[in-house]
mmCIF file of C-alpha atoms in Angstrom:
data_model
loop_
_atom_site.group_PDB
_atom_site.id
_atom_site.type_symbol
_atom_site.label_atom_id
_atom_site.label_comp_id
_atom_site.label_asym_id
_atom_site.label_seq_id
_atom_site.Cartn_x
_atom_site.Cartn_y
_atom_site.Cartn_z
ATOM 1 C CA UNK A 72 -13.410 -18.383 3.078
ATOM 2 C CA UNK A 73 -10.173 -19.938 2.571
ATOM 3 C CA UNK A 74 -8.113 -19.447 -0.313
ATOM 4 C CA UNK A 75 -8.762 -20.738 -3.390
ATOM 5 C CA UNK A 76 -8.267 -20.270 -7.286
ATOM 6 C CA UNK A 77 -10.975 -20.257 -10.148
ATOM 7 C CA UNK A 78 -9.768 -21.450 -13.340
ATOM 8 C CA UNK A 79 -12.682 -18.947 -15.585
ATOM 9 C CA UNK A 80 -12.821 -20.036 -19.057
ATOM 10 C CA UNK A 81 -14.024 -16.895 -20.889
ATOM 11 C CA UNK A 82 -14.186 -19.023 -24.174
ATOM 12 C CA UNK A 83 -14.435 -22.227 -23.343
ATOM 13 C CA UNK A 84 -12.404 -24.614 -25.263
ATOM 14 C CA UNK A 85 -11.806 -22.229 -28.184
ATOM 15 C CA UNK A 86 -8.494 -21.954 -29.476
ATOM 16 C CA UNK A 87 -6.171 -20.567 -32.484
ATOM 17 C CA UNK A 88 -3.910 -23.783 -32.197
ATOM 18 C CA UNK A 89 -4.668 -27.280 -32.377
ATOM 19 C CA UNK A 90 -2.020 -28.912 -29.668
ATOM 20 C CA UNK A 91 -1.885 -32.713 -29.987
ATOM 21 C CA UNK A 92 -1.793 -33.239 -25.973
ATOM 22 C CA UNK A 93 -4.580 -30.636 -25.364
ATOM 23 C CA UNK A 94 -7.029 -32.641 -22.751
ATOM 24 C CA UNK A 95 -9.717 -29.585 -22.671
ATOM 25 C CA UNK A 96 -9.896 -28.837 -27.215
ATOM 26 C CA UNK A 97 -13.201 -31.591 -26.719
ATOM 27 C CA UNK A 98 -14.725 -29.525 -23.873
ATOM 28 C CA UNK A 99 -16.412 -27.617 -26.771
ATOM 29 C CA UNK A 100 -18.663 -29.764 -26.512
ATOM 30 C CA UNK A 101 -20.353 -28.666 -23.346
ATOM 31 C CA UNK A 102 -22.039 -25.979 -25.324
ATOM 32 C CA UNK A 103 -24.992 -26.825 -28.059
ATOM 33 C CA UNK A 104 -23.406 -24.613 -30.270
ATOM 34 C CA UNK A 105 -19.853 -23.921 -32.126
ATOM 35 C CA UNK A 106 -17.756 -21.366 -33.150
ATOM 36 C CA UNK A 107 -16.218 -18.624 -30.731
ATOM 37 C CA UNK A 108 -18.653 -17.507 -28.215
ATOM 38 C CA UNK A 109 -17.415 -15.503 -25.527
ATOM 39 C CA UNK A 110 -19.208 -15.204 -22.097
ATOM 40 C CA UNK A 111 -21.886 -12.624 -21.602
ATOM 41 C CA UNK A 112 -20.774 -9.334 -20.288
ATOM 42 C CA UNK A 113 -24.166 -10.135 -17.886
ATOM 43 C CA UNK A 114 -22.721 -13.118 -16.457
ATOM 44 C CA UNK A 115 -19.092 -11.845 -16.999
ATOM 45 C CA UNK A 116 -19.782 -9.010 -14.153
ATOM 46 C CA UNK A 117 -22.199 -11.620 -11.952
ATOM 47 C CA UNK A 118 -18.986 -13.962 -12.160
ATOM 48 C CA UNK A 119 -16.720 -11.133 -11.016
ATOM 49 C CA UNK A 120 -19.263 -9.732 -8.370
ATOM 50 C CA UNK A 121 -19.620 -13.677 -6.904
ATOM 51 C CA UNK A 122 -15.315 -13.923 -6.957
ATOM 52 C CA UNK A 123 -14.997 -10.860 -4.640
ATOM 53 C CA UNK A 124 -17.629 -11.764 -2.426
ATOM 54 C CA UNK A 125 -16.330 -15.439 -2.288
ATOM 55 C CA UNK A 126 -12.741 -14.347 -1.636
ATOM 56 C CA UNK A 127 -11.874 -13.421 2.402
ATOM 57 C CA UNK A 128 -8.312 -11.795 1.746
ATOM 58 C CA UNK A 129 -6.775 -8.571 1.044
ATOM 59 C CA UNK A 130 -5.597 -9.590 -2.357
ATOM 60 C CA UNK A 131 -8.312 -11.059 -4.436
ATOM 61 C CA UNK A 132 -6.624 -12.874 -7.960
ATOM 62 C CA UNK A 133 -8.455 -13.992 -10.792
ATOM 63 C CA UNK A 134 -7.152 -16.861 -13.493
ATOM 64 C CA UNK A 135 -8.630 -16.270 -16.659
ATOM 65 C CA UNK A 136 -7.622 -19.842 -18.856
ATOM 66 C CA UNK A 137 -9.015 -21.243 -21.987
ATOM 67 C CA UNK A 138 -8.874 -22.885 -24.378
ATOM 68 C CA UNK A 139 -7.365 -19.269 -25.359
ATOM 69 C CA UNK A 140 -8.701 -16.761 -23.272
ATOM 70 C CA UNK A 141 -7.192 -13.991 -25.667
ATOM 71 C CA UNK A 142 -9.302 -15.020 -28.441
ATOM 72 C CA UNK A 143 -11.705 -12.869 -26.444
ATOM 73 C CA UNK A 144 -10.249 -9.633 -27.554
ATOM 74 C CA UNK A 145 -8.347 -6.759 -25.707
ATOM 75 C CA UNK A 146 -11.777 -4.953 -25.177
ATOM 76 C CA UNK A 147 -13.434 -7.700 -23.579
ATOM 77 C CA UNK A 148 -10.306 -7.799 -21.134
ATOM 78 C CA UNK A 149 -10.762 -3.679 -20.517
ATOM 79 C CA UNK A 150 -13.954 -4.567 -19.510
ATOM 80 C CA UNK A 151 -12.795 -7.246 -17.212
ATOM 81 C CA UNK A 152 -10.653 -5.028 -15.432
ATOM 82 C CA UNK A 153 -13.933 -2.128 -15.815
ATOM 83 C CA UNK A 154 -16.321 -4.762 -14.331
ATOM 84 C CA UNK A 155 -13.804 -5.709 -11.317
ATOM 85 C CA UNK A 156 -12.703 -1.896 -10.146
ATOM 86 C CA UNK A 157 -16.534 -0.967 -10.205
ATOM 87 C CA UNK A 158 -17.191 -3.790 -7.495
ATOM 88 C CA UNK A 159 -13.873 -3.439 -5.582
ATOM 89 C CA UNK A 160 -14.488 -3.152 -1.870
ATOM 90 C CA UNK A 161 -12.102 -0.013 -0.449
ATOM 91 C CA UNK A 162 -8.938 -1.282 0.975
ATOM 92 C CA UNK A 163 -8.766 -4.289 -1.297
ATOM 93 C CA UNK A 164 -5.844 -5.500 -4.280
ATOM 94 C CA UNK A 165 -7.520 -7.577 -7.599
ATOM 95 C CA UNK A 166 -4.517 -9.319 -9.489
ATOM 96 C CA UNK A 167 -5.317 -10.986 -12.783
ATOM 97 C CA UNK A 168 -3.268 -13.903 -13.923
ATOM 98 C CA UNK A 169 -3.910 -14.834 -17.849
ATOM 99 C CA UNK A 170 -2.837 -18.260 -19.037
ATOM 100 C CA UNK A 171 -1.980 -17.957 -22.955
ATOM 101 C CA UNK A 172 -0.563 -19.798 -25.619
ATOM 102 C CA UNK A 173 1.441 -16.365 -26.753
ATOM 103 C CA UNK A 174 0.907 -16.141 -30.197
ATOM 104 C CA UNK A 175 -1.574 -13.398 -30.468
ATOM 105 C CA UNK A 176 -0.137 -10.987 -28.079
ATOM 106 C CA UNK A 177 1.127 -7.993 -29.706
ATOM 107 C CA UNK A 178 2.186 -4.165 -28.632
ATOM 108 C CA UNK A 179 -1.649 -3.347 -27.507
ATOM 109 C CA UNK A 180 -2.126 -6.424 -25.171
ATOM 110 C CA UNK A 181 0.896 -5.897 -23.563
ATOM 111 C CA UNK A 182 0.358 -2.208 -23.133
ATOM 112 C CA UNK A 183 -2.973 -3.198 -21.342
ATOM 113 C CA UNK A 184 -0.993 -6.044 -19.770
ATOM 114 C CA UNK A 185 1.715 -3.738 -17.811
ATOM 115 C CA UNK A 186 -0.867 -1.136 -17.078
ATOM 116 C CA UNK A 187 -3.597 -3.409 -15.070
ATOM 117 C CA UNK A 188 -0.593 -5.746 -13.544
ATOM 118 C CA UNK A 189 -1.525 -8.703 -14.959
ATOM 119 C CA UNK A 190 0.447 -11.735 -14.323
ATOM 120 C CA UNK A 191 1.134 -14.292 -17.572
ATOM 121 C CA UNK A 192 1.581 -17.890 -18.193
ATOM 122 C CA UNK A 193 3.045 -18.747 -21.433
ATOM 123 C CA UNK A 194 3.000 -22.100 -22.743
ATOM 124 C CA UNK A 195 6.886 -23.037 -24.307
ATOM 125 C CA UNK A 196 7.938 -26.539 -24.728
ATOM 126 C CA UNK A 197 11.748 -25.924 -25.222
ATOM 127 C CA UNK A 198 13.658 -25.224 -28.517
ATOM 128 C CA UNK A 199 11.510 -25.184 -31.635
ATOM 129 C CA UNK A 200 12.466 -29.061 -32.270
ATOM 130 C CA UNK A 201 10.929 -29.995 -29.187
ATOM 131 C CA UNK A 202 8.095 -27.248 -28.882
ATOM 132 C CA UNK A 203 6.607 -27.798 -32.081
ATOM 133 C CA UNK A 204 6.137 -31.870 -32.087
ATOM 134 C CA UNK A 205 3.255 -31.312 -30.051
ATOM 135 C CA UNK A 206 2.280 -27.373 -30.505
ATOM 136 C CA UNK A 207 1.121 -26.789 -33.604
ATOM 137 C CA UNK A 208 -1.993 -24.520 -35.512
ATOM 138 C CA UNK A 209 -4.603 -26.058 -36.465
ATOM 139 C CA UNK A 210 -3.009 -26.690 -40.037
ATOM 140 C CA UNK A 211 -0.362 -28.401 -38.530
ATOM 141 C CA UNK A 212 2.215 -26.017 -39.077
ATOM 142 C CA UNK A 213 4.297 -24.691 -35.897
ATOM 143 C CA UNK A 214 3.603 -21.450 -34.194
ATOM 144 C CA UNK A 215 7.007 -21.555 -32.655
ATOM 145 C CA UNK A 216 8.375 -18.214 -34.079
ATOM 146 C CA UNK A 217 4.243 -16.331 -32.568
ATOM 147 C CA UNK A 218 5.234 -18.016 -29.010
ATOM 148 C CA UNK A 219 8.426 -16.895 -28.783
ATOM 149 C CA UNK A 220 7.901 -13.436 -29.732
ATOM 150 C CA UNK A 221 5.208 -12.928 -27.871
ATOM 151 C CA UNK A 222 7.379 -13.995 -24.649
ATOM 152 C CA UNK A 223 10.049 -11.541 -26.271
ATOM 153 C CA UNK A 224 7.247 -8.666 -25.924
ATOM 154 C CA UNK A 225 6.129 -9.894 -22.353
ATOM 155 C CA UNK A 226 9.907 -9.632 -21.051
ATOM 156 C CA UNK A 227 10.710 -6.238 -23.195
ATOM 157 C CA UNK A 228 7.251 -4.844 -21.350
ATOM 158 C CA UNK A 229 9.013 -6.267 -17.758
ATOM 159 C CA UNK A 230 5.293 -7.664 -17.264
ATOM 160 C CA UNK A 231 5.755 -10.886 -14.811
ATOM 161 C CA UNK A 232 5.441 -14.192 -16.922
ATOM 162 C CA UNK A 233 5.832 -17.643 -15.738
ATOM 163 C CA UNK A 234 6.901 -20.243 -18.909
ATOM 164 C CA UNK A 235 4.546 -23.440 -18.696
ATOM 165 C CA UNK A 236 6.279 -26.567 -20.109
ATOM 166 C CA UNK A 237 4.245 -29.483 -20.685
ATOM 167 C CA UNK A 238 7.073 -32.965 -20.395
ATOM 168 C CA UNK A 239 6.406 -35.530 -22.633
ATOM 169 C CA UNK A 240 8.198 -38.595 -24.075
ATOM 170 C CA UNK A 241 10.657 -36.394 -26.397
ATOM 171 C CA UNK A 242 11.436 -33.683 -24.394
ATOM 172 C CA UNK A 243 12.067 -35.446 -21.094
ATOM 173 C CA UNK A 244 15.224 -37.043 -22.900
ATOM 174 C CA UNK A 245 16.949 -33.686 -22.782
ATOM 175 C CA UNK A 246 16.519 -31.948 -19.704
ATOM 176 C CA UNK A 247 19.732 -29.671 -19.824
ATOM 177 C CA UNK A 248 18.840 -28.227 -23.320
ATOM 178 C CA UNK A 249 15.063 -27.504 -22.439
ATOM 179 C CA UNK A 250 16.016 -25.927 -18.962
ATOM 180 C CA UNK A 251 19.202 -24.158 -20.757
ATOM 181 C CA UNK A 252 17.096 -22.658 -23.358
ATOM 182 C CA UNK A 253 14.816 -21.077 -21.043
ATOM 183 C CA UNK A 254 17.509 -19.424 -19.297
ATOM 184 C CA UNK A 255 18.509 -17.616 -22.767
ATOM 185 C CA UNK A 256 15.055 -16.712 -22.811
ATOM 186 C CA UNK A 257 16.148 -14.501 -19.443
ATOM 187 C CA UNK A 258 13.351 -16.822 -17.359
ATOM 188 C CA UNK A 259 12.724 -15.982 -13.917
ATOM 189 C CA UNK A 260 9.960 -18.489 -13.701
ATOM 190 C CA UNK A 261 9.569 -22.036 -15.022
ATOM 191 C CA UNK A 262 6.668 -24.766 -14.799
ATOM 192 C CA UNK A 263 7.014 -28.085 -15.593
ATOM 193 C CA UNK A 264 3.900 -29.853 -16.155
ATOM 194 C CA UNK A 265 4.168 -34.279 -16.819
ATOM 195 C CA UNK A 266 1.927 -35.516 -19.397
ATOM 196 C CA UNK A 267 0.161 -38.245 -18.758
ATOM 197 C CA UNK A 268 -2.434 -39.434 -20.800
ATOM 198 C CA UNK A 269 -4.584 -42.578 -19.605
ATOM 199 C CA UNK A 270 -5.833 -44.987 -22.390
ATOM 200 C CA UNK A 271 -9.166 -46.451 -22.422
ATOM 201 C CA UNK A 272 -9.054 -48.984 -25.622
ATOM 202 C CA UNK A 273 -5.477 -49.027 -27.017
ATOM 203 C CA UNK A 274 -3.904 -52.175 -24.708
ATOM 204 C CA UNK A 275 -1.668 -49.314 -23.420
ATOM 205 C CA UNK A 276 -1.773 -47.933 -20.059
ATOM 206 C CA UNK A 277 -1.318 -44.655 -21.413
ATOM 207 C CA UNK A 278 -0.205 -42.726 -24.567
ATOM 208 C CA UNK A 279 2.468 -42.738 -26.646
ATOM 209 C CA UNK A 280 3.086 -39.350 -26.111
ATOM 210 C CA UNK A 281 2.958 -39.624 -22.367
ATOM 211 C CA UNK A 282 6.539 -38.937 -20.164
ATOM 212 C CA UNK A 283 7.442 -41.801 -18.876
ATOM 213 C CA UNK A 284 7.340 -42.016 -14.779
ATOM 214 C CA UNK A 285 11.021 -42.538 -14.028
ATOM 215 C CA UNK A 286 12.627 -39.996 -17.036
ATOM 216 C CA UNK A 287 10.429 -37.232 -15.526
ATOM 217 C CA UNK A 288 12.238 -38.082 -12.001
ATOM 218 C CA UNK A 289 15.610 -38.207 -13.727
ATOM 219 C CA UNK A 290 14.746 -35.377 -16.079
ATOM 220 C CA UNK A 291 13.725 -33.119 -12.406
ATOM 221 C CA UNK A 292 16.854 -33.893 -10.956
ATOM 222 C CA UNK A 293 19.135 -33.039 -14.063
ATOM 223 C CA UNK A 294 17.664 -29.535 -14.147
ATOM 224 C CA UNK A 295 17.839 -29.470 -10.037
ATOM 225 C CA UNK A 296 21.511 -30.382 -10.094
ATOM 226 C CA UNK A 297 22.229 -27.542 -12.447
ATOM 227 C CA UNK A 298 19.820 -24.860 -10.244
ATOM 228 C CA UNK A 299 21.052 -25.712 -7.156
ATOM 229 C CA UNK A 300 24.847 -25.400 -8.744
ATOM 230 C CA UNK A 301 23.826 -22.157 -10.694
ATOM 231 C CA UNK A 302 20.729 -20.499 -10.299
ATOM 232 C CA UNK A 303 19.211 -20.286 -6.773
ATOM 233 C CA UNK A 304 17.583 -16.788 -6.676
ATOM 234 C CA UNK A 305 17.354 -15.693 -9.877
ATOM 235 C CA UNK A 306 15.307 -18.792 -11.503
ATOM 236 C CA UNK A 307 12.382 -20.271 -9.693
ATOM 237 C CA UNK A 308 10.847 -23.555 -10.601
ATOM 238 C CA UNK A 309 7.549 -24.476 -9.015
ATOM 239 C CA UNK A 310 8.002 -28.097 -8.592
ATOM 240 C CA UNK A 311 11.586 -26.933 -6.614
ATOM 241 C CA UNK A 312 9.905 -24.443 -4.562
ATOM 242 C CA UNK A 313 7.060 -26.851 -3.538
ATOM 243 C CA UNK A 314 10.164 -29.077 -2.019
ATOM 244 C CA UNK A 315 11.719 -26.729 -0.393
ATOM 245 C CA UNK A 316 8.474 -25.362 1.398
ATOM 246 C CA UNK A 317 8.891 -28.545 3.953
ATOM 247 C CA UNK A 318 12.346 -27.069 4.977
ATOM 248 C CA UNK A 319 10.285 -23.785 6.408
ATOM 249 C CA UNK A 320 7.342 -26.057 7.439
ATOM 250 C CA UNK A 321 4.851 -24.178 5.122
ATOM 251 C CA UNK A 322 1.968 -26.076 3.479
ATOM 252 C CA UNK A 323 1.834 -26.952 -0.256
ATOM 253 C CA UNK A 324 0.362 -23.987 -2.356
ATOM 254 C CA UNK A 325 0.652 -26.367 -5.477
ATOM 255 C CA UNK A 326 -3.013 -28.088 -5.108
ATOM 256 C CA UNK A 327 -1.546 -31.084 -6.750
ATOM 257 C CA UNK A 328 0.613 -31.777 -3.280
ATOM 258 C CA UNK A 329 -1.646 -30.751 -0.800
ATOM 259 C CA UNK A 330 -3.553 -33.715 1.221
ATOM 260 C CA UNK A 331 -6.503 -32.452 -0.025
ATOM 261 C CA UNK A 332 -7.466 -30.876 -3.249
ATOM 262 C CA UNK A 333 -11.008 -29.038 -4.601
ATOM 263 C CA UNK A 334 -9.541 -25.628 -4.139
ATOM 264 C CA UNK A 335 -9.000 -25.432 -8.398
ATOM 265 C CA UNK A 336 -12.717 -25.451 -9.677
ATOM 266 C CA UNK A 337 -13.688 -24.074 -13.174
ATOM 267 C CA UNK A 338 -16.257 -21.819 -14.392
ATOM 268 C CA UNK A 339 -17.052 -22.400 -18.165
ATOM 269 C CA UNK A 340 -18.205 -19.495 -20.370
ATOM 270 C CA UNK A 341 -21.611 -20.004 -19.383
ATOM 271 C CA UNK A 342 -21.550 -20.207 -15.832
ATOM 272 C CA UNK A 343 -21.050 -23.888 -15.420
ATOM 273 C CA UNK A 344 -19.095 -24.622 -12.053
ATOM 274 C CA UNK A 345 -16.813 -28.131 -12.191
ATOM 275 C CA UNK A 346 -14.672 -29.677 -9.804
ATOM 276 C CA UNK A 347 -11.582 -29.695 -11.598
ATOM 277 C CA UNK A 348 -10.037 -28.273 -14.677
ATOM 278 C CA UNK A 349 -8.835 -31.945 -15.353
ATOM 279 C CA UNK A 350 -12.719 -32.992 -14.390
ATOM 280 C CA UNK A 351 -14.800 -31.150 -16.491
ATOM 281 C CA UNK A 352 -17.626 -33.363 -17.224
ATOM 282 C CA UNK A 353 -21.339 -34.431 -15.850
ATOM 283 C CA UNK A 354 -20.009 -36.469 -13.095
ATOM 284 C CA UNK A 355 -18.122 -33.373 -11.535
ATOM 285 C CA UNK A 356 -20.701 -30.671 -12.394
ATOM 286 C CA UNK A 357 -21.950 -28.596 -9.367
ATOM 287 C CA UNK A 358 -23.891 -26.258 -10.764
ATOM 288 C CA UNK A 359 -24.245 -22.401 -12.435
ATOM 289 C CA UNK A 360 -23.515 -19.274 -10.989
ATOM 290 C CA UNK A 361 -26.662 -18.346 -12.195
ATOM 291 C CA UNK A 362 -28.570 -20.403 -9.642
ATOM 292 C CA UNK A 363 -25.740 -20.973 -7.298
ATOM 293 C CA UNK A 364 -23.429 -18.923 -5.883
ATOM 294 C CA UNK A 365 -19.975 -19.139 -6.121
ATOM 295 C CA UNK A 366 -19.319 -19.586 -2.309
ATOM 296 C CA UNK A 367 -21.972 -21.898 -2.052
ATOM 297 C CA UNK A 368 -20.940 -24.121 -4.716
ATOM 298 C CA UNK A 369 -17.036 -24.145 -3.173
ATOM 299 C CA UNK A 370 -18.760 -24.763 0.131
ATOM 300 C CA UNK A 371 -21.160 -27.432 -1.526
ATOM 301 C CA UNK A 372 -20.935 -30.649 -0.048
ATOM 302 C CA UNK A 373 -20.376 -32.260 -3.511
ATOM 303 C CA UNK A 374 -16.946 -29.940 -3.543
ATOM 304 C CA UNK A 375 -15.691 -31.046 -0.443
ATOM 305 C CA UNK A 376 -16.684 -34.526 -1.013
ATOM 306 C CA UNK A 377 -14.452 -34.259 -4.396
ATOM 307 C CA UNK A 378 -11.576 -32.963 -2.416
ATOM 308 C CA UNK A 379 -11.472 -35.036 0.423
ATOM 309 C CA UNK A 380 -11.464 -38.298 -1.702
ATOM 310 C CA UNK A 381 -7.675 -37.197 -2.793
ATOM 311 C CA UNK A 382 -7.255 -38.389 0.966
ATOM 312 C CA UNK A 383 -9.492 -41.274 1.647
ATOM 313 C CA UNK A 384 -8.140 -43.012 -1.462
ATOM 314 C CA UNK A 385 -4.153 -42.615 -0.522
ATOM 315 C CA UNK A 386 -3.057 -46.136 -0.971
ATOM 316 C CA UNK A 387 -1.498 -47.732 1.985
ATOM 317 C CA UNK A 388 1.573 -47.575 0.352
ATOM 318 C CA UNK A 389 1.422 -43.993 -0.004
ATOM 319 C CA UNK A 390 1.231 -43.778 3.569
ATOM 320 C CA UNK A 391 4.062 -45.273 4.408
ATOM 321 C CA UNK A 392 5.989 -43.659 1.932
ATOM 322 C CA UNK A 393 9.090 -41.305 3.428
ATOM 323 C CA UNK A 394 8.734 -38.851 1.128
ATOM 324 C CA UNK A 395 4.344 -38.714 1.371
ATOM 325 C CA UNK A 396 4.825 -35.523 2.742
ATOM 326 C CA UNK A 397 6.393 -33.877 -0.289
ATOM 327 C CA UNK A 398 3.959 -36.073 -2.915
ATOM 328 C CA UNK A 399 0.975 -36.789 -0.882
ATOM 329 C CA UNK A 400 -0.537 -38.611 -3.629
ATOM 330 C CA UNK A 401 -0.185 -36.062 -6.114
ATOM 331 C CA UNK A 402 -2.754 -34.938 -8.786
ATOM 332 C CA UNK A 403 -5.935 -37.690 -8.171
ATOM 333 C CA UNK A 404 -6.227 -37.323 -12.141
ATOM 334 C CA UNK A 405 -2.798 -39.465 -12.717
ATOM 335 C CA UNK A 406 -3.660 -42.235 -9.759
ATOM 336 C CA UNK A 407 -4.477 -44.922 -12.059
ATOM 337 C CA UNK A 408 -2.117 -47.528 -11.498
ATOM 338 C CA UNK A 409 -1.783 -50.236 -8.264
ATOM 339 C CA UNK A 410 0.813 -50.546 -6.000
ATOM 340 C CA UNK A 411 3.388 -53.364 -5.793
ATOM 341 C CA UNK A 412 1.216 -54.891 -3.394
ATOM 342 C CA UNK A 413 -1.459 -54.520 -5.861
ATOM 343 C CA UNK A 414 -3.985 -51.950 -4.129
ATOM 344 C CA UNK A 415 -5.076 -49.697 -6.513
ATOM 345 C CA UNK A 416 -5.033 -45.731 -6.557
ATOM 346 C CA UNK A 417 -1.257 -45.211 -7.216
ATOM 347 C CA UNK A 418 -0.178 -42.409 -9.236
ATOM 348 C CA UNK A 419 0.971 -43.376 -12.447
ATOM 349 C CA UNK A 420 4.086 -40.628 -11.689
ATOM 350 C CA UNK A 421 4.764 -42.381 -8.267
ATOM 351 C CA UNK A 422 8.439 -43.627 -9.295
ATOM 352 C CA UNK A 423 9.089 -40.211 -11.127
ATOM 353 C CA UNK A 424 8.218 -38.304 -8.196
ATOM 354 C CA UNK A 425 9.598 -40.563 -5.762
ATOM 355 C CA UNK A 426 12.991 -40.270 -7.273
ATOM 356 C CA UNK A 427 13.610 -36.600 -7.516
ATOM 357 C CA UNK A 428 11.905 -35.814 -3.969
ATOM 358 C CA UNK A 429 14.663 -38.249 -2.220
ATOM 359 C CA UNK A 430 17.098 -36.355 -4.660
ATOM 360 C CA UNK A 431 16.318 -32.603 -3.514
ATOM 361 C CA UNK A 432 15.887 -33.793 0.239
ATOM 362 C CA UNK A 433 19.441 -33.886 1.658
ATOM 363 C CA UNK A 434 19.110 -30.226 -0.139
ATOM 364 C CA UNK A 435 16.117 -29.351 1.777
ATOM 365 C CA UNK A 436 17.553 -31.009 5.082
ATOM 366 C CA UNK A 437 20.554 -29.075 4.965
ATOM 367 C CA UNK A 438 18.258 -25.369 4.301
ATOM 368 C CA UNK A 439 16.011 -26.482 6.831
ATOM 369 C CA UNK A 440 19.193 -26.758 9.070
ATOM 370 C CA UNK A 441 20.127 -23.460 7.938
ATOM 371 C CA UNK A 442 17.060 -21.790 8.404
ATOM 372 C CA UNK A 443 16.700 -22.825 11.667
ATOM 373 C CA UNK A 444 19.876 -22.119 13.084
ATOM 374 C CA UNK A 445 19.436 -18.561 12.032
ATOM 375 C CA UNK A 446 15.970 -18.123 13.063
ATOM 376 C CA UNK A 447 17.476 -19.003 16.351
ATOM 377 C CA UNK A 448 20.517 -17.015 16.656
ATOM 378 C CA UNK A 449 20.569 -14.414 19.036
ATOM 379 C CA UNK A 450 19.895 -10.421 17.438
ATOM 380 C CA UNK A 451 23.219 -8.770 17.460
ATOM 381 C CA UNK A 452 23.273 -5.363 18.773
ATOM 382 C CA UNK A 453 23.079 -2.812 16.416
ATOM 383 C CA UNK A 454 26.490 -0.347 16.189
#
């Protein structure tokens, strides 16, 4: 099977803060009961066993995400790592990647952390001014100070950790001292991550809160300007890397700029397979683990379907876009708007993206030049 990446949500929606912008805090309502409930240690190991048969290559990774999967406990995670060893074909790597808010990590976590090679996300907005407008506890107060010293701990335990920003319509307004900030935070690896909220009943097309399309363009190429000046190899940004991949003629790894998405599912707590971790509801339900396997549900025809329509819906006006190649549509979640011709399907990002990609690409032109001159210079002899 090809690759793909399960988003496993070992406590569903639970979570120690109460972000304003969190789209998945009302998933807890999938389940018919409340409080923190953690996912059986039953179905925990059938999960795990269904993941390594599923996965076709040497390296098989598992994302554990939330909610906040550390809520969970360190014990439930050293049986994670119990459960995955015991089933481990011979000749074959597990990585775990955690996604975490920070704030409850301390010196045991990241003991466990460093020994079983887990990779972390950690979710930091910028400076405390900016981070805490929208990430707060669930008493409104900021958790700044927990975030930051958890990251402190991550760094101090040299365990790899990738900062998530989410860009909204305060932060995007000062690119420099978000993506400055980081680097004092000695970050090899940075995120950024557009909200966009959709309105149903407000008038609005979307939130308040929500970055606006063209200030996340202009807000990507301040910090590219500065990382192309300063920082090439020793600070990588996703969204940067993703450009640069057409330079080398690689396809997108992001699933947000591939033609075709589906790759991303979720399994909830109780074995409850979705689409999408930004389509978690009845119309994008394929099934349980418990009655369907995990290859057969990424296989299912429902899946597929779900992926392909990123394609079949590209607007004409995507199509003829010069930089569709870089974009292709991007994530179907945000495609809520109509083109200037009025067709529908547009991403709500479109101008955003549109902006920084024909930014970056005389950059990418000029590596891709590069690259292929010296792939095609002749091997000098050795002396």
């Amino acid at each position: 099977m090809d690759d793909f990446q399960v988003f496993v949500k070992p406590v569903g929606a639970s979570c120690n803060l109460a972000c304003t912008y969190c789209y998945y805090l009302d998933k807890s309502e999938l389940s018919a009961d409340s409080g923190l409930h953690r996912m059986t240690d039953d179905l925990l190991e059938m999960y795990i066993i269904q993941h390594i048969q599923a996965s076709a290559e040497p390296t098989i990774f598992f994302s554990w995400h939330g909610g906040e999967p550390t809520l969970a406990g360190l014990d439930y995670f050293r049986r994670i790592t119990e459960i995955q060893k015991k089933h481990l074909p011979a000749n074959r790597i597990v990585l775990n990647g955690i996604q975490t808010n920070g704030t409850l990590l301390n010196e045991g976590w990241c003991q466990f952390l460093k020994k079983e090679h887990f990779i972390v996300g950690i979710s930091i907005d910028g400076p405390e001014e900016f981070h805490s407008v929208n990430r707060v506890r669930s008493d409104g107060k900021s958790g700044f100070d927990g975030v930051v010293s958890g990251y402190q701990l991550l760094k101090s335990y040299e365990i790899p950790c990738e900062i998530l920003c989410v860009v909204n319509s305060f932060n995007v307004n000062f690119p420099l001292e978000v993506y400055r900030f980081f680097k004092t935070l000695n970050s090899e690896f940075i995120t950024f991550l557009p909200l966009v909220e959709k309105q149903i009943s407000s008038g609005k097309v979307v939130s308040e809160r929500t970055v606006p399309a063209k200030a996340f363009g202009e807000f990507l190429c301040a910090i590219f300007d500065e990382w192309k000046t300063a920082d090439i190899g020793t600070v990588k940004i996703q969204i940067f890397e993703e450009a640069l991949r057409k330079a080398f003629g690689t396809e997108h790894s992001l699933c947000i700029f591939k033609p075709v998405c589906g790759r991303v599912p979720v399994v909830e707590r109780n074995g409850d397979f979705y689409s999408c971790d930004h389509f978690v509801n009845p119309a994008h339900y394929i099934g349980n683990i418990r009655q369907r396997s995990l290859s057969e549900m990424l296989e299912s025809p429902q899946q597929k379907s779900f992926g392909q329509a990123k394609l079949d819906t590209l607007p004409d006006y995507c199509h003829q876009c010069e930089v569709r190649e870089m974009c292709n549509g991007a994530c179907p979640k945000d495609r809520f708007i109509s083109t200037p011709e009025g067709e529908p399907g547009l991403n709500y990002l479109c101008e955003g993206y549109k902006l920084f990609f024909n930014h970056c690409n005389p950059f990418v032109e000029e590596v891709a030049e590069a690259w292929k001159s010296e792939s095609q210079a002749p091997l000098q002899p050795l002396p």
